[in-house]
């Protein structure tokens, strides 16, 4: 909502406050002033000029040489506007004048001809092109014939004004009108509100003699007022009206349309004007549309209607989409002489539905959607009659044609001063409360420690006691509220075990050298299930904004890999990222099964300390080590089993299992996938934190530090390449019995010195007895058993 | 023999002085004091002397031997130190070379902000509640006093999956769920999480972002409690000198509703580019829980009251760290992320 302060002063005394100060007061009281716009900013030395003569420039087709009377003198100005003509009153920027954007006017020579100033368009005065009347959109603006030559344009045409741009919240529909803003400002400044005085002369003929009215849908249209004005002259509106509309962000058209828009802005009540003759039938019938009925609206679009749409008809065909937009078939034009003015109350839900269905929002529909003041419908119609008789020379027929079943009593809210104070934690005196309610013009009766408040119909947002609490508080001043802390029983507060584990994972990952990433949950249908361990049905948005963000992800990896590629494309060759976040799987319920996952993606060098000769590229085991460390931290036993997954290297992929359940996957990207993503060797891992966190960790009880030494024996084996170290380790463990404390691989060799298809793996075995120092003989006895078992399994001892 | 002894002594002392390293000095020791050395020889030869001369000569030999030994040890100490010094000298390293890097990652800036806020409220006795990101229309809107067709639904255009299921547009549904689950009992919670809205991604908009909401319900919870709580939050997050101010606003789920500004932490209130010359920065929205919301979750709104607040970690991080583009949070440029390594304590 754009509020011209000059216009506002018609209704309320603004106490000559500087606009910024007024804006601040309005903001602090509850309606945010987003901007304070000085309409004359950067303008000076601009006067009314009269074009005495206008001839073509001999050297330039598009230029005219004008002799312009600017009051003090008649001077020559070159003008390139297509609509310049002798006899016009125009806006002249004199030499020395300033225009918005810092432009300064100087005497100049154009193609050899002197030019002492500039004849201006409205755009050149800083008015947005879309607000300039169509007739002047492509050229200069022409002032009325009675404009005083030489007078100051800025003051004479109300450009010395400031506009407050209000950012309205949906509850404050009352402030979508100048009168509504006036009531608000009046309450803030403790000033009275002055309503427009409506007086006009009526003709003897009655409106009802020319127009009949039928309302078929009283629930959607409980109040309809029509006035008939005849013998009007459709023409340009006076300057003051045009300027006020432009200040309010509305483009002037002609006096009839401008009057309806002016009253829309003034009262917040949408009006519509029909050309009476084009109505043809002298009847207005409001009803719901028939299926597939057609109307061409004023914006030139033909619309196919549905049963939900309320339409205004002439008894036969639609002439307007009720409360949203008029029809082209009854549009007011230059030739119109008699008009019907409609002021109606349409139910908000009906308008919202129609507006949404046709994707058509207008100043009218946005007000109806939020609910207009039922007590302004009739005054707005009267105000229109007044202005049309004043500005269009119209003759207003007596009375109105009216249908009225609208309830419009004031809402009564009962609230006690104690309630107000206890909700606020304040001690506001009753007198102060009554004063505030009086400023708001809420009629209030106070008795028995109870306030009975009648809320004016313009304030439909006030329904319950708490709404009154807010009104009192905002006008009393939120700065006056003290600061206290809740006096509730204090509980310790804290993180749940799950939340604690999530933080442990985060700290561990960062200690391991990974950066935490965050990616989007919405992805393309194509990548939604890539790398997902459990494919479920896709979950698509009903109306995605793009295919790229159309479907909920079932794996974190596609976006995490995109982030890796983003970095490598910027020549950051070593990237180590992790993310925790939800994947979205179809479940039993209508809601999805949202499972929190952990994902890792690494590429490039893991260790880079080259000047000391230490350099290690990422590989499967780097990431496996991280997962093993995490398992140790969380005290869970994870196992890795060879597996395959689309997009991963078939020889370098393992599923991560917990108690036999697959909870994750780890692997190197398939070379084709790497190529497609423009990546070098990249290792990824994803696992379900939900699964990982399922089990409660056992209490930590310390194990005694060994009192006896352990003894280590090594064994080097030659194995077939297909035999996995893990298999051998299991064999060693089972043969080693309880004295075998630990088994580790300490060497792997697959070189030329071995038979083809063979590899050498060396294990280090640690023996330990918590009860005593083991003797060599005891260890040898067990170790030989282990070796025997290995040989029996087909392993050869490496000499 | 005495002369011989003195001669030997002079020779030995000269050699000791001449020895330039430990090895040479050890050779001198062996040469003069060893089992086969001249002094031992002299002692062995004493048997040939007359008995009355033996004690005198014996004492003399011992004096010489002791003196040689003492000088040798003196010299040895010097040479050993010299040897060590040479060794140390040769082992000198270029300490300006870089250290072996310790691999270390860090939290995402949003996590950093969210955990800081979580910890602050935990210290005030709050618990953390979370809920689904794909939510029922009921919890996202209806339970929060936003029935179907409510004009305020326009404010947050949403991603629907079906007529009744959508990506949550705020974390408030967690409040509705928690209230329903607590069955009328007092509540003190913080709800962080991801939310989604139909916005085109640009420098200030993101279709996915995060929110933290807080909810306190109890007997006699007042608006002054909200103000006090937010004031503690503002001071802890943005500095002890921060002042807050409340401005009336509108949210369907609170009444009265407010927006909270803090005095600008950059200019202290004088006006700068961070606060757009106003001296104040808008931080969050809040209010007293609307009685309809309480009643819908089964609370007696006459007996229990509450306050709620909601803020955007993106906005807070952007203000705190001076980040100009919200997309940085979701691009995961390593050069951006790794800047949040260091502490600010
Ligand atoms: Zn500032």
Coordinates of C-alpha atoms in Angstrom, one line a residue, chain A residues 274-665:
Chain A
X274 CA -20.6 -0.5 -16.6
X275 CA -21.6 1.3 -19.8
X276 CA -25.4 1.3 -19.3
X277 CA -26.1 1.1 -23.0
X278 CA -23.8 -1.8 -23.5
X279 CA -25.6 -3.7 -20.8
X280 CA -28.5 -3.7 -23.3
X281 CA -31.1 -5.1 -20.9
X282 CA -31.3 -2.6 -18.1
X283 CA -30.9 -5.5 -15.8
X284 CA -28.2 -6.8 -13.5
X285 CA -28.3 -10.4 -12.3
X286 CA -25.7 -11.9 -10.1
X287 CA -25.4 -15.6 -10.3
X288 CA -22.9 -18.5 -10.5
X289 CA -21.5 -19.1 -14.0
X290 CA -22.6 -22.0 -16.1
X291 CA -20.1 -24.6 -17.0
X292 CA -17.9 -23.5 -19.9
X293 CA -19.7 -20.1 -20.1
X294 CA -17.3 -17.6 -21.7
X295 CA -16.3 -14.0 -20.8
X296 CA -13.7 -11.8 -22.2
X297 CA -12.3 -9.8 -19.3
X298 CA -10.9 -6.2 -19.6
X299 CA -7.3 -7.5 -20.0
X300 CA -8.4 -9.0 -23.3
X301 CA -8.4 -12.6 -22.3
X302 CA -11.3 -14.9 -23.0
X303 CA -12.0 -17.1 -20.0
X304 CA -13.9 -20.3 -19.7
X305 CA -15.9 -20.2 -16.5
X306 CA -16.9 -22.9 -14.0
X307 CA -19.8 -23.3 -11.6
X308 CA -17.6 -21.8 -8.8
X309 CA -17.3 -18.5 -10.5
X310 CA -19.7 -15.7 -9.5
X311 CA -20.5 -13.5 -12.4
X312 CA -22.4 -10.3 -13.0
X313 CA -24.8 -10.7 -16.0
X314 CA -27.2 -8.6 -17.9
X315 CA -29.8 -11.3 -17.2
X316 CA -28.4 -13.2 -20.2
X317 CA -24.7 -13.1 -20.6
X318 CA -21.8 -12.4 -18.2
X319 CA -20.6 -8.7 -18.1
X320 CA -18.1 -9.1 -15.3
X321 CA -16.3 -11.7 -13.3
X322 CA -17.6 -10.6 -9.9
X323 CA -15.1 -8.9 -7.7
X324 CA -12.2 -9.8 -9.9
X325 CA -12.4 -8.0 -13.3
X326 CA -15.0 -6.4 -15.6
X327 CA -16.0 -7.7 -19.0
X328 CA -14.9 -6.1 -22.2
X329 CA -18.5 -6.1 -23.5
X330 CA -19.6 -3.5 -21.1
X331 CA -16.5 -1.4 -20.8
X332 CA -16.7 2.3 -20.3
X333 CA -15.3 4.2 -23.4
X334 CA -15.2 7.7 -24.7
X335 CA -18.6 7.2 -26.2
X336 CA -20.2 6.2 -22.9
X337 CA -22.9 8.6 -21.7
X338 CA -24.7 6.6 -19.0
X339 CA -23.0 4.4 -16.5
X340 CA -24.0 1.9 -13.7
X341 CA -21.8 2.1 -10.7
X342 CA -21.5 -1.2 -8.8
X343 CA -20.5 -1.3 -5.1
X344 CA -20.9 -4.8 -3.6
X345 CA -19.9 -7.1 -0.9
X346 CA -18.7 -10.4 -2.2
X347 CA -17.8 -13.2 0.2
X348 CA -14.0 -13.6 0.4
X349 CA -13.8 -17.4 -0.2
X350 CA -15.7 -17.1 -3.5
X351 CA -13.4 -14.4 -4.8
X352 CA -10.3 -16.2 -3.7
X353 CA -11.4 -19.3 -5.6
X354 CA -12.2 -17.5 -8.8
X355 CA -9.0 -15.4 -8.6
X356 CA -6.9 -18.6 -8.1
X357 CA -8.8 -20.6 -10.8
X358 CA -8.2 -17.9 -13.4
X359 CA -4.8 -16.9 -12.1
X360 CA -6.1 -13.4 -12.1
X361 CA -5.4 -11.0 -9.3
X362 CA -6.5 -7.4 -9.3
X363 CA -6.6 -4.6 -6.8
X364 CA -10.3 -5.5 -6.3
X365 CA -9.8 -9.2 -5.8
X366 CA -6.9 -8.8 -3.4
X367 CA -9.2 -6.6 -1.2
X368 CA -12.3 -8.9 -1.4
X369 CA -10.1 -11.9 -0.6
X370 CA -9.1 -10.4 2.7
X371 CA -12.6 -9.1 3.4
X372 CA -13.9 -5.5 2.9
X373 CA -15.6 -3.4 5.5
X374 CA -19.4 -4.1 5.1
X375 CA -20.2 -0.6 6.4
X376 CA -18.3 1.1 3.6
X377 CA -20.1 -0.5 0.6
X378 CA -22.9 2.0 0.5
X379 CA -20.9 5.1 1.4
X380 CA -18.4 4.2 -1.4
X381 CA -21.3 4.1 -3.9
X382 CA -22.4 7.5 -2.7
X383 CA -18.9 8.9 -2.9
X384 CA -18.7 7.7 -6.5
X385 CA -21.9 9.4 -7.4
X386 CA -20.6 12.6 -5.9
X387 CA -17.3 12.5 -7.7
X388 CA -18.8 11.6 -11.0
X389 CA -21.2 14.5 -10.8
X390 CA -18.3 16.8 -9.9
X391 CA -15.8 15.5 -12.4
X392 CA -17.7 14.0 -15.3
X393 CA -20.7 16.4 -15.3
X394 CA -22.9 13.5 -14.6
X395 CA -26.5 13.5 -13.5
X396 CA -27.0 11.1 -10.6
X397 CA -30.4 9.3 -10.7
X398 CA -32.3 9.4 -7.4
X399 CA -31.6 6.6 -5.0
X400 CA -29.9 3.3 -5.5
X401 CA -30.9 -0.1 -6.8
X402 CA -30.0 -2.2 -3.8
X403 CA -30.1 -5.8 -2.5
X404 CA -29.1 -6.0 1.1
X405 CA -29.0 -9.1 3.3
X406 CA -25.6 -8.4 4.9
X407 CA -25.1 -8.7 8.6
X408 CA -22.9 -5.9 9.7
X409 CA -23.1 -5.4 13.5
X410 CA -20.0 -4.6 15.4
X411 CA -18.3 -7.5 17.1
X412 CA -18.3 -7.4 20.9
X413 CA -15.2 -8.5 22.7
X414 CA -15.2 -8.8 26.5
X415 CA -11.9 -8.7 28.3
X416 CA -10.7 -7.8 31.8
X417 CA -7.9 -5.4 32.4
X418 CA -6.3 -8.1 34.6
X419 CA -6.3 -10.5 31.7
X420 CA -4.5 -7.9 29.6
X421 CA -1.9 -7.2 32.2
X422 CA -1.3 -10.9 33.1
X423 CA -0.7 -11.7 29.4
X424 CA 1.7 -8.9 29.0
X425 CA 3.4 -9.1 32.4
X426 CA 2.7 -5.4 32.9
X427 CA 0.6 -3.1 35.1
X428 CA -1.2 -0.8 32.7
X429 CA -3.8 1.4 34.4
X430 CA -7.4 1.1 33.4
X431 CA -7.5 4.8 32.3
X432 CA -4.6 4.2 30.0
X433 CA -6.4 1.2 28.5
X434 CA -9.5 3.2 28.0
X435 CA -7.6 6.0 26.4
X436 CA -6.0 3.6 23.9
X437 CA -9.4 2.0 23.0
X438 CA -10.8 5.5 22.6
X439 CA -8.0 6.5 20.2
X440 CA -8.7 3.4 18.2
X441 CA -12.4 4.5 18.1
X442 CA -13.4 1.2 19.7
X443 CA -16.5 2.0 21.8
X444 CA -15.9 0.6 25.3
X445 CA -17.9 0.2 28.4
X446 CA -16.0 -0.6 31.6
X447 CA -17.8 -2.2 34.5
X448 CA -17.1 -4.8 37.2
X449 CA -13.5 -5.1 36.2
X450 CA -14.6 -6.0 32.7
X451 CA -14.3 -4.1 29.4
X452 CA -17.1 -4.5 26.8
X453 CA -15.6 -3.5 23.5
X454 CA -17.4 -2.9 20.3
X455 CA -15.0 -3.4 17.4
X456 CA -15.7 -1.3 14.3
X457 CA -16.4 -3.5 11.2
X458 CA -13.3 -2.1 9.5
X459 CA -11.1 -4.0 12.0
X460 CA -12.2 -7.6 11.1
X461 CA -8.9 -8.9 12.5
X462 CA -10.1 -8.2 16.1
X463 CA -12.0 -11.2 17.2
X464 CA -10.8 -12.4 20.6
X465 CA -9.4 -11.1 23.9
X466 CA -5.8 -11.7 22.8
X467 CA -6.4 -9.3 19.8
X468 CA -7.3 -6.6 22.3
X469 CA -4.1 -7.4 24.3
X470 CA -2.2 -6.7 21.2
X471 CA -4.0 -3.4 20.4
X472 CA -3.3 -2.2 23.9
X473 CA 0.3 -3.3 23.9
X474 CA 1.2 -1.9 20.5
X475 CA -0.2 1.5 21.3
X476 CA 1.1 1.6 24.8
X477 CA 4.5 0.7 23.4
X478 CA 6.4 -2.6 23.4
X479 CA 9.4 -0.8 24.9
X480 CA 7.4 -0.6 28.1
X481 CA 7.2 -4.3 28.5
X482 CA 9.6 -5.5 31.1
X483 CA 12.1 -8.3 30.6
X484 CA 11.5 -11.4 32.8
X485 CA 12.3 -15.1 32.5
X486 CA 9.6 -17.8 32.7
X487 CA 8.9 -18.8 36.3
X488 CA 8.3 -22.5 35.3
X489 CA 9.8 -25.4 37.2
X490 CA 13.3 -25.7 35.7
X491 CA 14.1 -29.0 34.1
X492 CA 17.7 -29.8 33.2
X493 CA 17.2 -29.7 29.4
X494 CA 19.6 -31.4 27.0
X495 CA 20.1 -33.5 23.9
X496 CA 18.5 -36.9 23.4
X497 CA 20.9 -39.9 23.0
X498 CA 20.2 -39.8 19.3
X499 CA 21.1 -36.1 19.1
X500 CA 24.2 -36.7 21.2
X501 CA 25.3 -39.5 18.9
X502 CA 24.8 -37.2 15.9
X503 CA 27.1 -34.7 17.4
X504 CA 29.7 -37.4 18.2
X505 CA 29.6 -38.4 14.5
X506 CA 30.1 -34.8 13.5
X507 CA 33.0 -34.3 15.8
X508 CA 34.5 -37.6 14.7
X509 CA 34.2 -36.8 11.0
X510 CA 35.8 -33.4 11.4
X511 CA 38.6 -34.9 13.5
X512 CA 39.1 -37.4 10.7
X513 CA 39.6 -34.4 8.3
X514 CA 36.3 -34.1 6.5
X515 CA 34.4 -30.9 5.8
X516 CA 30.7 -30.9 6.5
X517 CA 28.6 -30.1 3.5
X518 CA 24.9 -29.4 3.1
X519 CA 23.0 -30.2 -0.1
X520 CA 19.5 -30.0 -1.3
X521 CA 16.8 -32.6 -0.6
X522 CA 15.1 -32.1 -3.9
X523 CA 16.7 -33.5 -6.9
X524 CA 15.9 -34.8 -10.4
X525 CA 14.0 -37.9 -10.9
X526 CA 17.0 -39.4 -12.6
X527 CA 19.4 -39.0 -9.6
X528 CA 16.8 -39.5 -6.9
X529 CA 17.7 -43.2 -6.5
X530 CA 21.2 -43.3 -7.8
X531 CA 23.5 -45.0 -5.2
X532 CA 20.4 -45.7 -3.0
X533 CA 20.7 -49.1 -1.3
X534 CA 16.9 -49.4 -0.9
X535 CA 15.0 -48.3 -3.9
X536 CA 11.5 -47.3 -3.1
X537 CA 8.9 -45.6 -5.3
X538 CA 9.8 -42.0 -6.2
X539 CA 8.2 -39.1 -4.4
X540 CA 7.6 -36.3 -6.8
X541 CA 6.3 -32.8 -6.1
X542 CA 2.9 -32.0 -7.5
X543 CA 4.2 -28.8 -9.1
X544 CA 7.9 -28.7 -9.2
X545 CA 9.7 -25.5 -10.1
X546 CA 12.1 -27.4 -12.3
X547 CA 13.0 -31.0 -13.2
X548 CA 16.2 -30.5 -11.3
X549 CA 14.3 -30.0 -8.0
X550 CA 11.3 -32.3 -8.6
X551 CA 11.9 -35.4 -6.6
X552 CA 12.9 -36.3 -3.0
X553 CA 16.3 -37.9 -2.8
X554 CA 16.8 -41.5 -1.6
X555 CA 20.6 -41.1 -1.4
X556 CA 22.8 -38.2 -0.3
X557 CA 25.6 -39.2 -2.7
X558 CA 24.4 -37.7 -6.0
X559 CA 24.4 -34.1 -4.6
X560 CA 27.5 -34.6 -2.5
X561 CA 29.3 -35.8 -5.6
X562 CA 28.1 -32.7 -7.4
X563 CA 29.7 -30.6 -4.7
X564 CA 32.9 -32.5 -5.2
X565 CA 32.8 -31.9 -8.9
X566 CA 32.0 -28.2 -8.3
X567 CA 35.3 -28.0 -6.4
X568 CA 37.5 -30.0 -8.7
X569 CA 36.2 -27.9 -11.6
X570 CA 37.7 -24.9 -9.7
X571 CA 41.0 -26.7 -9.5
X572 CA 40.7 -27.8 -5.9
X573 CA 42.0 -31.3 -6.6
X574 CA 41.7 -32.8 -3.1
X575 CA 38.3 -32.7 -1.6
X576 CA 37.0 -34.5 1.5
X577 CA 33.3 -33.9 2.3
X578 CA 30.7 -35.4 4.5
X579 CA 27.1 -34.8 5.0
X580 CA 24.4 -35.9 7.4
X581 CA 20.8 -35.5 6.2
X582 CA 17.6 -37.3 5.6
X583 CA 16.7 -39.5 2.6
X584 CA 13.1 -40.0 1.8
X585 CA 11.7 -43.5 1.3
X586 CA 8.2 -44.6 0.8
X587 CA 6.9 -46.2 3.9
X588 CA 3.7 -47.8 5.2
X589 CA 2.2 -44.5 6.3
X590 CA 1.1 -41.6 4.0
X591 CA 4.1 -39.8 5.4
X592 CA 7.5 -40.9 4.2
X593 CA 10.1 -42.9 6.0
X594 CA 12.7 -40.2 6.6
X595 CA 16.0 -41.9 7.4
X596 CA 19.0 -39.9 8.5
X597 CA 22.1 -40.9 6.5
X598 CA 25.8 -40.1 6.7
X599 CA 27.7 -39.8 3.4
X600 CA 31.3 -39.3 2.6
X601 CA 32.9 -38.4 -0.7
X602 CA 36.7 -38.0 -1.1
X603 CA 39.0 -37.4 -4.0
X604 CA 42.6 -36.4 -4.7
X605 CA 45.3 -36.6 -2.1
X606 CA 44.4 -37.8 1.4
X607 CA 47.9 -37.0 2.8
X608 CA 50.0 -34.3 1.2
X609 CA 53.3 -33.6 2.8
X610 CA 55.4 -33.9 -0.2
X611 CA 58.6 -32.2 0.8
X612 CA 59.0 -35.0 3.4
X613 CA 58.2 -37.5 0.8
X614 CA 54.8 -38.4 2.3
X615 CA 52.0 -38.4 -0.2
X616 CA 48.9 -40.6 -0.3
X617 CA 46.1 -40.6 -2.7
X618 CA 42.6 -41.5 -1.4
X619 CA 41.6 -45.1 -1.7
X620 CA 39.0 -47.5 -0.5
X621 CA 40.9 -48.2 2.7
X622 CA 41.1 -44.5 3.7
X623 CA 37.3 -44.4 3.9
X624 CA 37.0 -47.9 5.3
X625 CA 39.4 -46.8 8.1
X626 CA 37.1 -43.8 8.9
X627 CA 34.1 -46.1 9.1
X628 CA 36.0 -48.6 11.3
X629 CA 37.0 -45.8 13.6
X630 CA 33.4 -44.5 13.8
X631 CA 32.2 -48.0 14.7
X632 CA 34.8 -48.2 17.5
X633 CA 33.6 -44.8 18.7
X634 CA 30.0 -45.8 18.8
X635 CA 30.8 -49.3 20.1
X636 CA 29.1 -51.2 17.2
X637 CA 30.5 -54.1 15.3
X638 CA 30.3 -53.4 11.6
X639 CA 31.2 -55.9 9.0
X640 CA 32.1 -55.4 5.3
X641 CA 30.9 -57.8 2.7
X642 CA 31.9 -57.7 -1.0
X643 CA 29.0 -56.4 -3.1
X644 CA 28.1 -54.5 -6.2
X645 CA 26.1 -51.3 -6.7
X646 CA 25.4 -49.4 -9.9
X647 CA 27.8 -46.6 -10.3
X648 CA 30.5 -48.2 -8.2
X649 CA 33.6 -50.2 -9.2
X650 CA 32.5 -53.8 -9.0
X651 CA 35.8 -55.0 -7.5
X652 CA 36.0 -52.2 -5.0
X653 CA 32.7 -52.1 -3.3
X654 CA 31.5 -53.4 0.0
X655 CA 28.3 -53.4 1.9
X656 CA 28.4 -52.4 5.5
X657 CA 26.4 -54.6 7.7
X658 CA 25.3 -54.5 11.3
X659 CA 23.9 -57.6 12.9
X660 CA 23.5 -59.0 9.4
X661 CA 21.5 -56.0 8.2
X662 CA 22.9 -54.0 5.3
X663 CA 23.1 -50.4 6.6
X664 CA 25.5 -48.9 4.2
X665 CA 27.9 -49.1 1.2

